[in-house]
PDB file of C-alpha atoms and ligand atoms in Angstrom:
ATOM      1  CA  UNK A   1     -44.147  -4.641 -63.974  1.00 85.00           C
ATOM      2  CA  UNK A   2     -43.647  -4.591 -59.910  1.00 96.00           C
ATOM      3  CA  UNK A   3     -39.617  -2.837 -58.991  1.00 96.00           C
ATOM      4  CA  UNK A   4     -38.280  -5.878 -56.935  1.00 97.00           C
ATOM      5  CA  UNK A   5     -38.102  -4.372 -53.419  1.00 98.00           C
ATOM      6  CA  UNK A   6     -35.231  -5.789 -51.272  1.00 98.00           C
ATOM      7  CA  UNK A   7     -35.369  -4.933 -47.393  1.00 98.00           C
ATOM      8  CA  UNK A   8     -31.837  -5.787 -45.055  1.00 98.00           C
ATOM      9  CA  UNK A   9     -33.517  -6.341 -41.668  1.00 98.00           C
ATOM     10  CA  UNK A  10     -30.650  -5.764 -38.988  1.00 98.00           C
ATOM     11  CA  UNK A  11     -32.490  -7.127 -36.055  1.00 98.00           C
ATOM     12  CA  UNK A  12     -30.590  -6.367 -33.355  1.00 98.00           C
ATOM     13  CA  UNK A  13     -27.183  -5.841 -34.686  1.00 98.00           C
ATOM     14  CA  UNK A  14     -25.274  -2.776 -35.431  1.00 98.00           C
ATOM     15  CA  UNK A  15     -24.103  -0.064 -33.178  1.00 98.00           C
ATOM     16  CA  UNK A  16     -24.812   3.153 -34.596  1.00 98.00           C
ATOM     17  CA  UNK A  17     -20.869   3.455 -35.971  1.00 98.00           C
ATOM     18  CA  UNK A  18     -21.012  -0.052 -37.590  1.00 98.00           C
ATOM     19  CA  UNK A  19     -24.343   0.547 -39.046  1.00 98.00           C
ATOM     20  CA  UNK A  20     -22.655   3.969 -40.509  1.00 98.00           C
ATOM     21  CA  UNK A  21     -20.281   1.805 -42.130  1.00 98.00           C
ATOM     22  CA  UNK A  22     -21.860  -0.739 -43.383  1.00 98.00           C
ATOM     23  CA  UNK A  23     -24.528   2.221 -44.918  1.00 98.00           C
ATOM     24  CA  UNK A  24     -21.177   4.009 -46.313  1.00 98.00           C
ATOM     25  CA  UNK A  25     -20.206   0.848 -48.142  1.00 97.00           C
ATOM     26  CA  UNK A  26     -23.358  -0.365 -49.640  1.00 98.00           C
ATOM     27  CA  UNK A  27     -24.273   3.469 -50.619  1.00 97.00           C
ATOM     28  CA  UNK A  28     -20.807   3.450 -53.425  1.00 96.00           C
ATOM     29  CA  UNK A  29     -21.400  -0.158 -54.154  1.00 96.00           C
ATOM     30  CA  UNK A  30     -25.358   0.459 -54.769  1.00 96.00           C
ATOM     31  CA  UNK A  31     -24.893   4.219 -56.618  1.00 93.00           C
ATOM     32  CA  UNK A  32     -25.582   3.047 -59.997  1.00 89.00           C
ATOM     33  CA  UNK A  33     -27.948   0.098 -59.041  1.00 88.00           C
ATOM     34  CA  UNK A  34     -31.156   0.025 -61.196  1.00 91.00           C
ATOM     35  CA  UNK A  35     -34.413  -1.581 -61.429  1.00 95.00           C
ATOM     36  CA  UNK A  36     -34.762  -2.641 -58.080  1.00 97.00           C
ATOM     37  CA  UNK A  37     -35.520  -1.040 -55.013  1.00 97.00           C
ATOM     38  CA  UNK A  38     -33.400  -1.383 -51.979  1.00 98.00           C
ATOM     39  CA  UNK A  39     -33.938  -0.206 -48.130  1.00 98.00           C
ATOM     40  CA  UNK A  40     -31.891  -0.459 -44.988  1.00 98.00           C
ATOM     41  CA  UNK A  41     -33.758  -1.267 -41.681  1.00 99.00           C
ATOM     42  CA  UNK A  42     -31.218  -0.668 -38.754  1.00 98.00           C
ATOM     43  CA  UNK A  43     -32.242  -0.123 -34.830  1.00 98.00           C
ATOM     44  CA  UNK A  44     -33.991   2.685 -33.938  1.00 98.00           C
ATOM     45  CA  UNK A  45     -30.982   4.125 -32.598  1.00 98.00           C
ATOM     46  CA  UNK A  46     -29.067   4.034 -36.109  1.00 98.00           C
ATOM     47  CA  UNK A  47     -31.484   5.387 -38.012  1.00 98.00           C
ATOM     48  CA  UNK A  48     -31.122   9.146 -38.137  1.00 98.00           C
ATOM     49  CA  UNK A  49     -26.746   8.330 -38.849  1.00 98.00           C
ATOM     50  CA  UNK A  50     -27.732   6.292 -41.553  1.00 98.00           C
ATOM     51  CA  UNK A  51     -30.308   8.765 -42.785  1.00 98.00           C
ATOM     52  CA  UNK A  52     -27.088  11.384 -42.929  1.00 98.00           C
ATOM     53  CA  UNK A  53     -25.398   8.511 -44.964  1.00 98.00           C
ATOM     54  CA  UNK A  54     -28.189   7.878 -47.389  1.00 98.00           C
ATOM     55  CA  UNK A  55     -28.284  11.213 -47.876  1.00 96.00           C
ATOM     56  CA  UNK A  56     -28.815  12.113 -52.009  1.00 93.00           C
ATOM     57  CA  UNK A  57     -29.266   8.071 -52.637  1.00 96.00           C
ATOM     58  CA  UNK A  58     -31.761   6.139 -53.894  1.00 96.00           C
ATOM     59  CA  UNK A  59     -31.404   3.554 -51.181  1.00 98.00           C
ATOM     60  CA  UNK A  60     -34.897   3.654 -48.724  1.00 98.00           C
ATOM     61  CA  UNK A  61     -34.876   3.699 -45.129  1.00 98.00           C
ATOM     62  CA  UNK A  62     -37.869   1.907 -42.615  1.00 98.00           C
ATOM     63  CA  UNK A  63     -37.861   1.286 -39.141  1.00 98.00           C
ATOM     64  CA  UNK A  64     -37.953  -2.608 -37.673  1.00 98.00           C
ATOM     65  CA  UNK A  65     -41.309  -2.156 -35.631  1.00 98.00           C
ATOM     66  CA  UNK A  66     -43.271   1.061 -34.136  1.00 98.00           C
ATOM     67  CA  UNK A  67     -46.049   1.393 -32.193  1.00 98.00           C
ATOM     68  CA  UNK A  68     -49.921   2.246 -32.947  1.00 98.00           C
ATOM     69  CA  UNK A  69     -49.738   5.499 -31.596  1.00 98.00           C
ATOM     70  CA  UNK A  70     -48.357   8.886 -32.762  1.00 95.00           C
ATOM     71  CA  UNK A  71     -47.321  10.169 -29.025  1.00 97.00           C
ATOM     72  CA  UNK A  72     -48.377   9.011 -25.403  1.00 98.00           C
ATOM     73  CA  UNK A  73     -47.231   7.671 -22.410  1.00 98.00           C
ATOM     74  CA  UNK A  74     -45.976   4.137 -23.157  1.00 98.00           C
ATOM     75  CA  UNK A  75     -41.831   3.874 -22.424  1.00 98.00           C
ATOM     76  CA  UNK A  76     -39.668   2.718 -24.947  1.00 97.00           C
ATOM     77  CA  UNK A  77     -42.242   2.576 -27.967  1.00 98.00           C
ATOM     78  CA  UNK A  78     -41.297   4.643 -30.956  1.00 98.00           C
ATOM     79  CA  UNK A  79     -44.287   6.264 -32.958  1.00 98.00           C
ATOM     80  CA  UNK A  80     -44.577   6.094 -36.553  1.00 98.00           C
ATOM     81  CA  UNK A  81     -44.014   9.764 -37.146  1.00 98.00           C
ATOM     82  CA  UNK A  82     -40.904   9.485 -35.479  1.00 98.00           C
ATOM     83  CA  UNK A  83     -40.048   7.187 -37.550  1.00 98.00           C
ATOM     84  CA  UNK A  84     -40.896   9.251 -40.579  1.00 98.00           C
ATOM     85  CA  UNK A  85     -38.752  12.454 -38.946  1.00 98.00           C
ATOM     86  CA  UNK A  86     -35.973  10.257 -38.552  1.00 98.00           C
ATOM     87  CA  UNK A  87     -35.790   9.893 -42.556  1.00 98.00           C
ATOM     88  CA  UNK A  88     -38.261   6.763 -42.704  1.00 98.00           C
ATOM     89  CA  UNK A  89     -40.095   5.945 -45.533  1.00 98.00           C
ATOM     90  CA  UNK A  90     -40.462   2.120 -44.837  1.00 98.00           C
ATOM     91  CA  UNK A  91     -41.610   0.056 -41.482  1.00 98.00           C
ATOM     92  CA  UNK A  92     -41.596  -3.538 -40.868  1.00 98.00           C
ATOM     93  CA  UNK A  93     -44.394  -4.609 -39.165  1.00 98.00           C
ATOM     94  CA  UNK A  94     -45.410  -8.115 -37.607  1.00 98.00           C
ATOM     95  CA  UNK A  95     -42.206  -9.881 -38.035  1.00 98.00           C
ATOM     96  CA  UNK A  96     -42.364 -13.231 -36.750  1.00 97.00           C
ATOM     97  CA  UNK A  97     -39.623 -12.451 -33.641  1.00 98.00           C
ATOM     98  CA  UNK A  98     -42.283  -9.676 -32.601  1.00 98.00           C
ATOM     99  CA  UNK A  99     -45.229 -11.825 -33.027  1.00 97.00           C
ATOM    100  CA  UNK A 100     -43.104 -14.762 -31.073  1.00 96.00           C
ATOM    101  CA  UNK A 101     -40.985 -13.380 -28.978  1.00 97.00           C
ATOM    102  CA  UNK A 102     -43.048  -9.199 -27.927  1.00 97.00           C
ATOM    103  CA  UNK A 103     -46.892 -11.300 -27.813  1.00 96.00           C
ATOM    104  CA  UNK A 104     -47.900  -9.490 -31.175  1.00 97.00           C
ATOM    105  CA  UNK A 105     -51.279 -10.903 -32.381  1.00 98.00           C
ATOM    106  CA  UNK A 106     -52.692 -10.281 -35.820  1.00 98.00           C
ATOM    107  CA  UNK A 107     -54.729  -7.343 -33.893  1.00 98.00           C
ATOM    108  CA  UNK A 108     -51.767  -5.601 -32.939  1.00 98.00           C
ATOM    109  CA  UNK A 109     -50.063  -6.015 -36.468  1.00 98.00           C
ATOM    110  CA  UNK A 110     -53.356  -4.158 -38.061  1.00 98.00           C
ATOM    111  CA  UNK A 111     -53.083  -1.224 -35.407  1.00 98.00           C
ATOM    112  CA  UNK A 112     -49.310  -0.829 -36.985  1.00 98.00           C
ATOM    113  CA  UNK A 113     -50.487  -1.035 -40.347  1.00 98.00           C
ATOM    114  CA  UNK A 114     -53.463   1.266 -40.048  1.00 98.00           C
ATOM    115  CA  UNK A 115     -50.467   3.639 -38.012  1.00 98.00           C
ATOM    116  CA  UNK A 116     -48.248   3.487 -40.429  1.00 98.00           C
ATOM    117  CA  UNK A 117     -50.404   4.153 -43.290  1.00 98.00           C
ATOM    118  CA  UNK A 118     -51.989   6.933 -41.981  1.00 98.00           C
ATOM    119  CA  UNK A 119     -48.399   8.270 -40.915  1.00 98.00           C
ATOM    120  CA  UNK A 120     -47.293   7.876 -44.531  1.00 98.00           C
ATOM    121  CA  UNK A 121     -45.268   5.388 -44.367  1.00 98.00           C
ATOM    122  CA  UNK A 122     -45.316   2.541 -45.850  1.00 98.00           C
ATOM    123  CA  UNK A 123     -45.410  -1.153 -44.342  1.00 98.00           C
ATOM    124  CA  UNK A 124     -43.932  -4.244 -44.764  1.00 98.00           C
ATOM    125  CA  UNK A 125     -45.812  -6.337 -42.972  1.00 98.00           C
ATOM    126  CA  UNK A 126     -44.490  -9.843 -42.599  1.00 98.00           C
ATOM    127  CA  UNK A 127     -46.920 -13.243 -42.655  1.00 98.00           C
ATOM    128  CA  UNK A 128     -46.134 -16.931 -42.297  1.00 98.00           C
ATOM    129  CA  UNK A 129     -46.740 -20.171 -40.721  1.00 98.00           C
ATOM    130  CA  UNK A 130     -44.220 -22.105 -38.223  1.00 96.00           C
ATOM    131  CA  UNK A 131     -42.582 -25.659 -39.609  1.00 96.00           C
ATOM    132  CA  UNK A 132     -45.548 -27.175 -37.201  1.00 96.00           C
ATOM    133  CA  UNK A 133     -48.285 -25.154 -39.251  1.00 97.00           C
ATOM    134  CA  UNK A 134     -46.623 -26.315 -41.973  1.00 96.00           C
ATOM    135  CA  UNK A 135     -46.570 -30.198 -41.274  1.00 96.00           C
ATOM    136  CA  UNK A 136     -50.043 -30.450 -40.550  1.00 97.00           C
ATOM    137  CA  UNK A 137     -50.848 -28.781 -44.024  1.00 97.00           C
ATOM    138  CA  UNK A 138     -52.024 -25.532 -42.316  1.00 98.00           C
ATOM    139  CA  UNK A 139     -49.596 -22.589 -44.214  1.00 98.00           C
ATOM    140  CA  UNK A 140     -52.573 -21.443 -46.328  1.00 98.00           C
ATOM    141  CA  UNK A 141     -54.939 -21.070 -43.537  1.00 98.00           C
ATOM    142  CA  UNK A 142     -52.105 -19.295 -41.390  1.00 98.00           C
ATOM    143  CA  UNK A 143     -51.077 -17.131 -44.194  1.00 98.00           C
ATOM    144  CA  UNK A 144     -54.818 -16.362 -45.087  1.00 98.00           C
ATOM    145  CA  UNK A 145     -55.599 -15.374 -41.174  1.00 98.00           C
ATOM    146  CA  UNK A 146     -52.791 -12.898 -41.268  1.00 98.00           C
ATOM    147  CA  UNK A 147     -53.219 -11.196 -44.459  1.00 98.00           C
ATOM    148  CA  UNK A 148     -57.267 -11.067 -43.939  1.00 98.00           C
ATOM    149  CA  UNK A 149     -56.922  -9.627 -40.508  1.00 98.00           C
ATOM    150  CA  UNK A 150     -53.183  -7.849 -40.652  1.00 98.00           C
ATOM    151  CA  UNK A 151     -55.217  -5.834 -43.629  1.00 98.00           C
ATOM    152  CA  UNK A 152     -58.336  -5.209 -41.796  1.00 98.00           C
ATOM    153  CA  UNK A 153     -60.088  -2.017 -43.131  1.00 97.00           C
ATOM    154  CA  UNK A 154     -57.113  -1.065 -45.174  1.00 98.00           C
ATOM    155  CA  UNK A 155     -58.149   0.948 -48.457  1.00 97.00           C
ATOM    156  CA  UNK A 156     -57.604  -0.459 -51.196  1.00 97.00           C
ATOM    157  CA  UNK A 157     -56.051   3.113 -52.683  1.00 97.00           C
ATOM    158  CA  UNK A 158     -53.307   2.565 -49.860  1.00 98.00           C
ATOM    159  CA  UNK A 159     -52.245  -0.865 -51.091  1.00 98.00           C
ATOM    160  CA  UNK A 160     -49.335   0.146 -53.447  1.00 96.00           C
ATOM    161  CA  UNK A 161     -47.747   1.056 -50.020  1.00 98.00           C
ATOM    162  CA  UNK A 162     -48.106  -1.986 -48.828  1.00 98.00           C
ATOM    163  CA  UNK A 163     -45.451  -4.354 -48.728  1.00 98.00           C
ATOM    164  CA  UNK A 164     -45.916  -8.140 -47.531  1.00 98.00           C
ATOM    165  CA  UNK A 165     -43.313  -9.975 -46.262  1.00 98.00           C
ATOM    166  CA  UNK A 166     -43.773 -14.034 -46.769  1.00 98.00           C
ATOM    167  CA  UNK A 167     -41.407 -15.418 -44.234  1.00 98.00           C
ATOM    168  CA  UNK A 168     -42.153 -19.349 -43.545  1.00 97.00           C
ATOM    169  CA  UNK A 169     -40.637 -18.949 -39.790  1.00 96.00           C
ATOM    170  CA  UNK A 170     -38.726 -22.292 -40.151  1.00 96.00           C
ATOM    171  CA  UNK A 171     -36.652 -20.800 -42.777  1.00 96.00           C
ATOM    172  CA  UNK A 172     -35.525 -17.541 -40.633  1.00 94.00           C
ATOM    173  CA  UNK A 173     -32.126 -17.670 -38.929  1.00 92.00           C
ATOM    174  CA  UNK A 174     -31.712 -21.336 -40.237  1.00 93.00           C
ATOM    175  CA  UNK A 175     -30.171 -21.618 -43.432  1.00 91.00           C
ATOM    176  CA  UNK A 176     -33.127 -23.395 -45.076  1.00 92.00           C
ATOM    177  CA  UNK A 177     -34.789 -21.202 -47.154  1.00 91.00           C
ATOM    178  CA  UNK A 178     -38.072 -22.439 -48.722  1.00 93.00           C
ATOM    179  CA  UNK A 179     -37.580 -23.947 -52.359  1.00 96.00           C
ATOM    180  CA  UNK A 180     -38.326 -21.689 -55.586  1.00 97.00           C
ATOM    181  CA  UNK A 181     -41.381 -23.662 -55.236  1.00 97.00           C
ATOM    182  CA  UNK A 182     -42.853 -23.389 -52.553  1.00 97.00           C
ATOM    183  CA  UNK A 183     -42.228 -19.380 -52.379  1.00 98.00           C
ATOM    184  CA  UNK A 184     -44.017 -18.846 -55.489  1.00 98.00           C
ATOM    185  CA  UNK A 185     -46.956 -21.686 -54.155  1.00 98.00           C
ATOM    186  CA  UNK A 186     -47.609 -19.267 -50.999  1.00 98.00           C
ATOM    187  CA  UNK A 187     -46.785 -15.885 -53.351  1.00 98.00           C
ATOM    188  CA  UNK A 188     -49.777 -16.829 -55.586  1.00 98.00           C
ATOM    189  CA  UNK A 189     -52.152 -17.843 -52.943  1.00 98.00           C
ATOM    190  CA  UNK A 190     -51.035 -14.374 -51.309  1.00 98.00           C
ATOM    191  CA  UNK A 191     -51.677 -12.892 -54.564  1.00 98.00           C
ATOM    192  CA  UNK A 192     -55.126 -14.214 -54.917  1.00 98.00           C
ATOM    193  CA  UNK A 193     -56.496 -13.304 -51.462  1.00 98.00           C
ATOM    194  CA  UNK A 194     -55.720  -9.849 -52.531  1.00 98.00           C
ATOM    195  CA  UNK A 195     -57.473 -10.038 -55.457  1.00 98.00           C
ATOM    196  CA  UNK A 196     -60.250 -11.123 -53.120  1.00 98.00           C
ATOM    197  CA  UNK A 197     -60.414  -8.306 -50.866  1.00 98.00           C
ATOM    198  CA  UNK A 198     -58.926  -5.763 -53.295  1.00 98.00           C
ATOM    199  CA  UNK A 199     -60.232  -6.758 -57.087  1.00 98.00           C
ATOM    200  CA  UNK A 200     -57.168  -7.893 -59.553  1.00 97.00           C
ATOM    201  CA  UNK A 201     -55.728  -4.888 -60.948  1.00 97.00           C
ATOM    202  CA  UNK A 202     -54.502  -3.906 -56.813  1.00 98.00           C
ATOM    203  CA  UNK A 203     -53.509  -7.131 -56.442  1.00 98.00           C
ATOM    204  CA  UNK A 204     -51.461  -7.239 -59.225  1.00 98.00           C
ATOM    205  CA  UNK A 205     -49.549  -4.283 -57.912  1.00 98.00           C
ATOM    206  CA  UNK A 206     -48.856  -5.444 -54.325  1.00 98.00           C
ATOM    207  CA  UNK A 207     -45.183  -6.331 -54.040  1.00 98.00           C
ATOM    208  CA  UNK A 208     -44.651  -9.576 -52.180  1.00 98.00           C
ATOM    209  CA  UNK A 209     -41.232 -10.172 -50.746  1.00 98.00           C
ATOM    210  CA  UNK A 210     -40.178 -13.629 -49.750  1.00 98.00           C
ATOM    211  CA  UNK A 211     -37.997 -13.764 -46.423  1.00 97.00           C
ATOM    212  CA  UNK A 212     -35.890 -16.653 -44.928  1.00 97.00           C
ATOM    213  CA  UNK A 213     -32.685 -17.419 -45.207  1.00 95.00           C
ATOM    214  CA  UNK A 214     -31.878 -15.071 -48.630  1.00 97.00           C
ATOM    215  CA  UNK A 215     -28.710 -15.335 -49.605  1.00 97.00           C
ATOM    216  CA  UNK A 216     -26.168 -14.672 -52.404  1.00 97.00           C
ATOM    217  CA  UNK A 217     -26.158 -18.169 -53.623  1.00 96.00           C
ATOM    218  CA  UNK A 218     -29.951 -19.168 -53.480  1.00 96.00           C
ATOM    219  CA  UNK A 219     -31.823 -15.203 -54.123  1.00 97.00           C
ATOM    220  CA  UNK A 220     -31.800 -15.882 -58.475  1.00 96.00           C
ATOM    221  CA  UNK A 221     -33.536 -18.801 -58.253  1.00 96.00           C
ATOM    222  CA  UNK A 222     -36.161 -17.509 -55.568  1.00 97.00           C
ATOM    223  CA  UNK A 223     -36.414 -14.252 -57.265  1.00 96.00           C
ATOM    224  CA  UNK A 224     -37.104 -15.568 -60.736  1.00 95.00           C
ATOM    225  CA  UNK A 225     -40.948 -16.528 -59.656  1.00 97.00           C
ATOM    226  CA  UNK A 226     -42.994 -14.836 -61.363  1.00 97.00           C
ATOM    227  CA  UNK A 227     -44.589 -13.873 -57.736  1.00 98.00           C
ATOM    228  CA  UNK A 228     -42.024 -13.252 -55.989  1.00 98.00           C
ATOM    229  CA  UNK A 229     -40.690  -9.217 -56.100  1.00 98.00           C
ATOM    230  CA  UNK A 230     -38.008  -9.085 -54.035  1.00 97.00           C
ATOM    231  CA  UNK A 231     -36.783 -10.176 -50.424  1.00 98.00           C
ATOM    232  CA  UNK A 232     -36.329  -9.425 -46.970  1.00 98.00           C
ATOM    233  CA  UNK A 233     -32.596 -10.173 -45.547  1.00 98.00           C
ATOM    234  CA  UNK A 234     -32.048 -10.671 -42.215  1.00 98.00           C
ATOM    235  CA  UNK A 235     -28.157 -12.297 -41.691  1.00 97.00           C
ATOM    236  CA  UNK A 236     -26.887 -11.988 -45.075  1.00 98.00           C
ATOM    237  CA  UNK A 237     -27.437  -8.013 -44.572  1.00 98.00           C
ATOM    238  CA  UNK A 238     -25.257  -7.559 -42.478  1.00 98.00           C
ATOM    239  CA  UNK A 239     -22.408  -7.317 -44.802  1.00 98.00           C
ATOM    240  CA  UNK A 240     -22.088  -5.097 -47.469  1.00 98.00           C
ATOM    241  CA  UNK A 241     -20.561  -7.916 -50.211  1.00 97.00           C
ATOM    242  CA  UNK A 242     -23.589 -10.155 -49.060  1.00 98.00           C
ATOM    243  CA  UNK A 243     -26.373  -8.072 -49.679  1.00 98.00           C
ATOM    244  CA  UNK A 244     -25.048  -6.594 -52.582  1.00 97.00           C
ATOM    245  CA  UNK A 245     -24.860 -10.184 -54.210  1.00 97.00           C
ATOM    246  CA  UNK A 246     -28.445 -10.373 -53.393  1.00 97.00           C
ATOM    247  CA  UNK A 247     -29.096  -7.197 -54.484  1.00 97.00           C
ATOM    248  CA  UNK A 248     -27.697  -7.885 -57.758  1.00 95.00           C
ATOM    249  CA  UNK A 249     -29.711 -10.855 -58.388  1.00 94.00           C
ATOM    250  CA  UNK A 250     -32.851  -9.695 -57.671  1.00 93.00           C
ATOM    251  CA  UNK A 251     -32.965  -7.249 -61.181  1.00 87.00           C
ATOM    252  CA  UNK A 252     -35.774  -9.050 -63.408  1.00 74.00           C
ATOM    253  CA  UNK A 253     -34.456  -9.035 -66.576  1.00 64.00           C
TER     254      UNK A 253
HETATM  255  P1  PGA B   1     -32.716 -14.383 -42.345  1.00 70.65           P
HETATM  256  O1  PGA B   1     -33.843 -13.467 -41.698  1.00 70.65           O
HETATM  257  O2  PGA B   1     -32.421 -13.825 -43.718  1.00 70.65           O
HETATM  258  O3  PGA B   1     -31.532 -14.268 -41.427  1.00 70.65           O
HETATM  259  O4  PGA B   1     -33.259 -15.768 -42.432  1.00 70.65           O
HETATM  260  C1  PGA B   1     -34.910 -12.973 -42.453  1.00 70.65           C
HETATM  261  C2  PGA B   1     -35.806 -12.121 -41.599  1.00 70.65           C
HETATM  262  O5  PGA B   1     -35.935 -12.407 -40.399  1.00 70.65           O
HETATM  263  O6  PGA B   1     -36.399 -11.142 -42.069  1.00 70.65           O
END
């Protein structure tokens, strides 16, 4: 059976004394939490406090982004084994506000990955198609184009460090999350072009979180597909009740 895996993606929120305090809370509220897996993605500039804080927990810690490179000259990038000093074990990679908003391609995304394995940590890289992909019936091809090429010439012995992220972009940041449905419809495909590229018994292992507006009152529902192992939180993170209600839903029985 896959551990549910639920990521809180901070985006750019938190100072590092909020995100300290926010860590403090959800470390006593999470301490005897079981059967799911649960890591804290702050700003680059929290995460070594909140490493202090997570100190002797369970709870994981991953970076929001880094770059492809493990030291250079290229201002304000942050390399994956800095990441990994600073008390990472997880990385988000290829989040739809970096692929909009930063110009990151599916090329880019597989640098990360390949990065980020090869630092040891491990990724969470996020796919999914806009609401205009999804009107003219393109999500599967979208989704398809960046698994296939986010996962270029990954190993198929590295994929149970491999997270992926299913975020439909229309349901980030807008309160309209994608139905039970059509999570698990997009899961499964997701699920099967693994088993393509990787054989069935990998596949079967690869955790595949859905993301977009997750919250307290809508994670069960989403979380009891059979495809669906876990989430990645981006507002309702941001408070320790919230993500603990998510968090507490997200057990499979
Ligand atoms: P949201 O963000 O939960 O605020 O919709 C999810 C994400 O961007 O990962």
């Amino acid at each position: 059976m896959r551990t549910p895996i639920i990521a809180g993606n901070w985006k750019m929120y938190k100072n590092v004394q909020e995100a300290v305090e926010l860590t403090k809370g959800l470390k006593e509220m999470l301490s005897s939490m079981k059967g799911v897996e649960v890591v804290l993605c702050p700003p680059f500039t929290d995460l070594s406090e909140v490493a202090k804080v997570l100190e002797g927990s369970a709870i994981g810690l991953g970076g929001q982004d880094c770059y492809w490179l493990n030291e250079g000259a290229y201002t304000g990038e942050i390399a994956p084994r800095m990441l990994k000093s600073a008390g990472c074990t997880y990385c988000i990679i290829g989040h739809s506000e970096r692929r909009t908003y930063f110009h990151e391609t599916n090329e880019t995304v597989n640098k990360k990955v390949m990065a980020a394995l090869a630092e040891g940590l491990k990724p969470i890289m996020c796919v999914g198609e806009t609401l205009k992909e999804r009107e003219e019936n393109r999500t599967f091809a979208v989704v398809k184009n960046h698994v296939e090429n986010g996962l270029k010439g990954v190993n198929g012995n590295d994929m149970d460090r491999v997270v992926i992220a299913y975020e439909p972009v229309w349901a980030i940041g807008t309160g309209r999350n994608a139905t039970p449905g059509q999570a698990q419809e997009v899961h499964a495909y997701i699920r099967k072009l693994l088993g393509a590229l990787y054989g069935e018994s990998v596949a079967a292992k690869v955790r595949i979180q859905y993301g977009g507006s997750v919250k307290p009152e809508n994670a069960a529902e989403i979380m009891k597909e059979r495809d669906v192992d876990g989430a990645l939180v981006g507002g309702a993170s941001l408070k320790a009740d919230s993500f603990f209600g998510i968090i507490k839903k997200s057990v499979k029985e």
